[in-house]
CSV table of C-alpha atoms in Angstrom, one decimal:
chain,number,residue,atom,x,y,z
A,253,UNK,CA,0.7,-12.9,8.9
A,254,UNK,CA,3.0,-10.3,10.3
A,255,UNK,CA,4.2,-9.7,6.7
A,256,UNK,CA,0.5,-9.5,5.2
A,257,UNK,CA,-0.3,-6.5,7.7
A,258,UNK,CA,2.8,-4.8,6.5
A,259,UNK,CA,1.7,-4.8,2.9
A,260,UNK,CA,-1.1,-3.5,4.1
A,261,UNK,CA,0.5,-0.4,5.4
A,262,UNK,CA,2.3,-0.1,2.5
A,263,UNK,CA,-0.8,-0.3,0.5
A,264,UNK,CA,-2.1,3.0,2.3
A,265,UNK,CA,1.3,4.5,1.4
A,266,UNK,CA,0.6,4.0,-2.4
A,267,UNK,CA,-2.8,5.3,-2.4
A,268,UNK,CA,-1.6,8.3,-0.9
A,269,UNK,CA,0.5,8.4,-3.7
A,270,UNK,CA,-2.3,7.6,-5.7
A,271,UNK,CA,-4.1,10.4,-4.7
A,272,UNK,CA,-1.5,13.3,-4.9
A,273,UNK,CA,-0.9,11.9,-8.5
A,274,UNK,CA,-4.6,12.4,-9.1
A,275,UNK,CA,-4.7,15.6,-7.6
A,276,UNK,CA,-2.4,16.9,-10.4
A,277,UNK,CA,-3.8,14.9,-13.2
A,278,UNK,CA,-0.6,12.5,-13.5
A,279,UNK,CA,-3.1,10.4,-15.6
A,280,UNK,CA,-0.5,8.1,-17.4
A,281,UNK,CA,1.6,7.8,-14.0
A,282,UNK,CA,-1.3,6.5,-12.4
A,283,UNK,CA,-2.2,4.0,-15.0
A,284,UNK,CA,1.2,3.1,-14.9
A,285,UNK,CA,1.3,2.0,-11.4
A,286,UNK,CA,-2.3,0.5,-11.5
A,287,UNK,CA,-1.2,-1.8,-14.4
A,288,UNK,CA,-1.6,-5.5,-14.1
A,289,UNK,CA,1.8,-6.8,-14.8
A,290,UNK,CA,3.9,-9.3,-12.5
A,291,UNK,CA,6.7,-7.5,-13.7
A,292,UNK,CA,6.7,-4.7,-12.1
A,293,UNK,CA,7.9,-3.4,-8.5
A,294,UNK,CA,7.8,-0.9,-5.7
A,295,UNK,CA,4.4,1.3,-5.4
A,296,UNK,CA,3.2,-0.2,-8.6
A,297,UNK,CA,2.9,-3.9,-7.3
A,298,UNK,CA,1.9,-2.8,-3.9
A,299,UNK,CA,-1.9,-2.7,-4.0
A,300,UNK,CA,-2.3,-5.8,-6.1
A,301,UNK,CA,0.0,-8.0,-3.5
A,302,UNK,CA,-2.7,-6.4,-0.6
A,303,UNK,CA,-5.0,-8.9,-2.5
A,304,UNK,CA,-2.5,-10.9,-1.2
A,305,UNK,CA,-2.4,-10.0,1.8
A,306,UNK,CA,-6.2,-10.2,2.5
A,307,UNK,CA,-5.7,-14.2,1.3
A,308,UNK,CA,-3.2,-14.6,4.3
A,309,UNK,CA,-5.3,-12.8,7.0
A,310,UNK,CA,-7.9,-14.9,6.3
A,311,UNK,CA,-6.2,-18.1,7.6
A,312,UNK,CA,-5.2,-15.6,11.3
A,313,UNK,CA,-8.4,-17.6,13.2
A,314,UNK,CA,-6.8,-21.2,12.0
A,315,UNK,CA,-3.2,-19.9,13.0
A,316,UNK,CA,-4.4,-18.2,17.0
A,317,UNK,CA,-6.2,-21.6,17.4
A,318,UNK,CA,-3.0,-23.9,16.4
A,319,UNK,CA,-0.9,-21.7,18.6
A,320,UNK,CA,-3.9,-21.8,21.4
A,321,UNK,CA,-4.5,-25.7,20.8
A,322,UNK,CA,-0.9,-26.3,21.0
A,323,UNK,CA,0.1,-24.5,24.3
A,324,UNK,CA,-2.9,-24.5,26.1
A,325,UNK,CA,-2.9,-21.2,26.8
A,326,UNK,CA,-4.7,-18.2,25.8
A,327,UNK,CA,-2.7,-15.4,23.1
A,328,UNK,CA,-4.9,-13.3,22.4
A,329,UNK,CA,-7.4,-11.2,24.5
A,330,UNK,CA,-11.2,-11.9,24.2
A,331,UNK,CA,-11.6,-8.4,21.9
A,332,UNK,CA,-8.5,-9.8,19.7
A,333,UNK,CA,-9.7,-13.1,19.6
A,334,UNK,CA,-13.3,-11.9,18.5
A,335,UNK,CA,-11.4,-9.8,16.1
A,336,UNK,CA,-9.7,-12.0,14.5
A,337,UNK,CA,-12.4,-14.5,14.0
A,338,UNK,CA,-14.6,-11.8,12.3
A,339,UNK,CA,-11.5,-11.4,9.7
A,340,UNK,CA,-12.4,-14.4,6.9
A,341,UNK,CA,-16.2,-12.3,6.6
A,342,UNK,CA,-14.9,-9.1,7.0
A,343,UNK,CA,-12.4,-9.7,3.7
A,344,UNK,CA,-14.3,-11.6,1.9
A,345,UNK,CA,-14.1,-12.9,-1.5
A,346,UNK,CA,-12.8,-12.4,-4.8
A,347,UNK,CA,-14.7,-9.6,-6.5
A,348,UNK,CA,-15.4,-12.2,-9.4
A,349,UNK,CA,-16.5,-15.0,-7.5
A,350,UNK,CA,-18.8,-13.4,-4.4
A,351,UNK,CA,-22.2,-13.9,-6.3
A,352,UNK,CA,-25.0,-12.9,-4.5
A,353,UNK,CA,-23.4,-12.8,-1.0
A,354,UNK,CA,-22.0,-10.1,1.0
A,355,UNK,CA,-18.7,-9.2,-1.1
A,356,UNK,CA,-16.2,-8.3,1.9
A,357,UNK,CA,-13.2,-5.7,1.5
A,358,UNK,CA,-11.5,-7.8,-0.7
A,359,UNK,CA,-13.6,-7.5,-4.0
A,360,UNK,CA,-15.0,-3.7,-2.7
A,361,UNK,CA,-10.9,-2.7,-3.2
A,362,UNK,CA,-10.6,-5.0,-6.2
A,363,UNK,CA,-13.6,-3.4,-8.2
A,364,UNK,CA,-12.3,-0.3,-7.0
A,365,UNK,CA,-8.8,-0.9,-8.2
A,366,UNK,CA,-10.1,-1.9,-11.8
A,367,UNK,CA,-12.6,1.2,-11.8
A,368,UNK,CA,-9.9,3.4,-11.6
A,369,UNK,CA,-7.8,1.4,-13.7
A,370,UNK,CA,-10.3,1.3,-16.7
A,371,UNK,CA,-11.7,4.9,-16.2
A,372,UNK,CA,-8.7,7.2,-15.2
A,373,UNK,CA,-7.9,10.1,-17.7
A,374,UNK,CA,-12.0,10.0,-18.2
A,375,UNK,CA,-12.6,10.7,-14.3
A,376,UNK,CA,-11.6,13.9,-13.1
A,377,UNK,CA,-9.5,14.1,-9.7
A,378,UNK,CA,-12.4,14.1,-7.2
A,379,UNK,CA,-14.1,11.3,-9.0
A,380,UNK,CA,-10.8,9.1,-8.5
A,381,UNK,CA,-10.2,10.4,-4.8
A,382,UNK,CA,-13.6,8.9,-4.3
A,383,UNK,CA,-12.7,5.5,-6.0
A,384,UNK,CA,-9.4,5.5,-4.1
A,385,UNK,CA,-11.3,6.0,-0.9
A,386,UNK,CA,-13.0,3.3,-1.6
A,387,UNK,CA,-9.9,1.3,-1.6
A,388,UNK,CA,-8.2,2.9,1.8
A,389,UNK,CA,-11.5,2.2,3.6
A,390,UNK,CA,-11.2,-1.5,2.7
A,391,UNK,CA,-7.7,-1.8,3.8
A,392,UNK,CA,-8.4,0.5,7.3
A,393,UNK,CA,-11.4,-2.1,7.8
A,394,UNK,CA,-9.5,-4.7,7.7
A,395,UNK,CA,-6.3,-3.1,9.8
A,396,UNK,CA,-9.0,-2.2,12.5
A,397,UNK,CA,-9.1,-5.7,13.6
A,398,UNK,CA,-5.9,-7.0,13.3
A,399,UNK,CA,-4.4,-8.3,16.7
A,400,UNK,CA,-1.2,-6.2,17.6
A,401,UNK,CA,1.5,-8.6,18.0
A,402,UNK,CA,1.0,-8.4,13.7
A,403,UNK,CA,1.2,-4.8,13.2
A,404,UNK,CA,4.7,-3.7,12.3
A,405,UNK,CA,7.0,-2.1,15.3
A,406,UNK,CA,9.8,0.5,14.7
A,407,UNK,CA,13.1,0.3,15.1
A,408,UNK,CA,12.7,1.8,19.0
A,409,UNK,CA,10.2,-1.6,19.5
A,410,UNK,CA,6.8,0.2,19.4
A,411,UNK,CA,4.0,-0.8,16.9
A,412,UNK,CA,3.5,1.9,14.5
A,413,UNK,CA,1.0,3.4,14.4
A,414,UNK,CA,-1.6,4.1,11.4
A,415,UNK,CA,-1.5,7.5,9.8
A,416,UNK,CA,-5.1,9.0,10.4
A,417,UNK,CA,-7.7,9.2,7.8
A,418,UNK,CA,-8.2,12.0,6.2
A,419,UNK,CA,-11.3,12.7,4.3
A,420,UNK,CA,-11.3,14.4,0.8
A,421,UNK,CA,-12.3,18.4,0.9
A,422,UNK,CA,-13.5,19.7,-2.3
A,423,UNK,CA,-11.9,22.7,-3.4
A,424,UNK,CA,-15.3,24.4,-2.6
A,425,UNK,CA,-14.9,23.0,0.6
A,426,UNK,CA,-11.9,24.7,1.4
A,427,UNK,CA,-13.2,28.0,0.0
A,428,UNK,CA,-15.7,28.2,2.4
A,429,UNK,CA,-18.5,26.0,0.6
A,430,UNK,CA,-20.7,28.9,-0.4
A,431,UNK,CA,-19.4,28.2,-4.0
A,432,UNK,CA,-22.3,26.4,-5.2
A,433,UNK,CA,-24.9,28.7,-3.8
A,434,UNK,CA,-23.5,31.9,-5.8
A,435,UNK,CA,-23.5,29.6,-8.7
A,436,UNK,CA,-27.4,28.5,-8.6
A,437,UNK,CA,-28.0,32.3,-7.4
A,438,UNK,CA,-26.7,33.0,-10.8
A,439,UNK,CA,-28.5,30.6,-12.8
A,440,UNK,CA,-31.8,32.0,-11.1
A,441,UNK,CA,-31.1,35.6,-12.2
A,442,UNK,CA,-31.2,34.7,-15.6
């Protein structure tokens, strides 16, 4: 389990990486490391073993009730332990296979991950930030309610800690957001 939340993290890792690489239009790059291959390694295989991951957290309630059941003792606090029970709904299913139920993270970051896969070079970069958002939300859902004896600890013993979200600012945004007002201005003068 402890292993599945740190693929998580690393997950978030490579869609930051995802979205500097959009940023700058490193179209091939991208579909490169989004590619469906078993061969391949580091940042490339990362997101698709999350998939993964989300499989193995899914079992967490079974494993906190053999440990419970077995030493008759209580592990987990009542907010961890309602935590991890909501974690099989919370991920979900397979993005092929939910039907006409509630999805979960699992298929929102797969049909994500094959959105981008399938569209990028056609999207431009704040059309794949919003996809890859898509993606990090999923993940962060899912890390919110993981119990802390699985998050990964440093070296010095404490648990790291996630690196806060950081919504996507248009470059309109950054200008001030008036942007788009002189622009309609304009197309009114005419």
């Amino acid at each position: 389990l402890q292993d599945a939340v740190l693929q998580l993290y690393k997950s978030l890792g490579a869609l930051d990486n995802l979205k500097t690489m959009s940023d700058d239009y490193m179209w091939e790059e991208i579909k490169d490391m989004l590619q469906p291959s078993s061969t391949v390694s580091g940042d490339e295989n990362t997101l698709r073993q999350s998939f993964e991951s989300f499989e193995v957290l899914k079992s967490a309630p079974l494993y906190y009730k053999s440990i419970t059941d077995n030493n008759n003792q209580q592990q987990l606090s009542t907010t961890d332990r309602n935590n991890v029970d909501q974690l099989p709904e919370l991920i979900g299913f397979d993005w092929g296979s939910c039907a006409w139920r509630h999805c979960g993270a699992k298929a929102d970051a797969q049909e994500a991950l094959a959105e981008l896969y399938t569209s990028v070079g056609m999207l431009e970069p704040f059309e794949c930030r919003f996809i890859i958002d898509i993606m990090e939300r999923s993940i962060r859902d899912v890390l919110l309610v993981v119990p802390d004896d699985l998050r990964p600890t440093s070296a010095d013993g404490r648990m790291v800690e996630l690196k806060p979200y950081e919504p996507y600012m248009s470059q309109s945004e950054q200008n001030g957001g008036d942007e788009s007002f002189e622009y309609v201005n304009a197309l009114n003068s005419l």
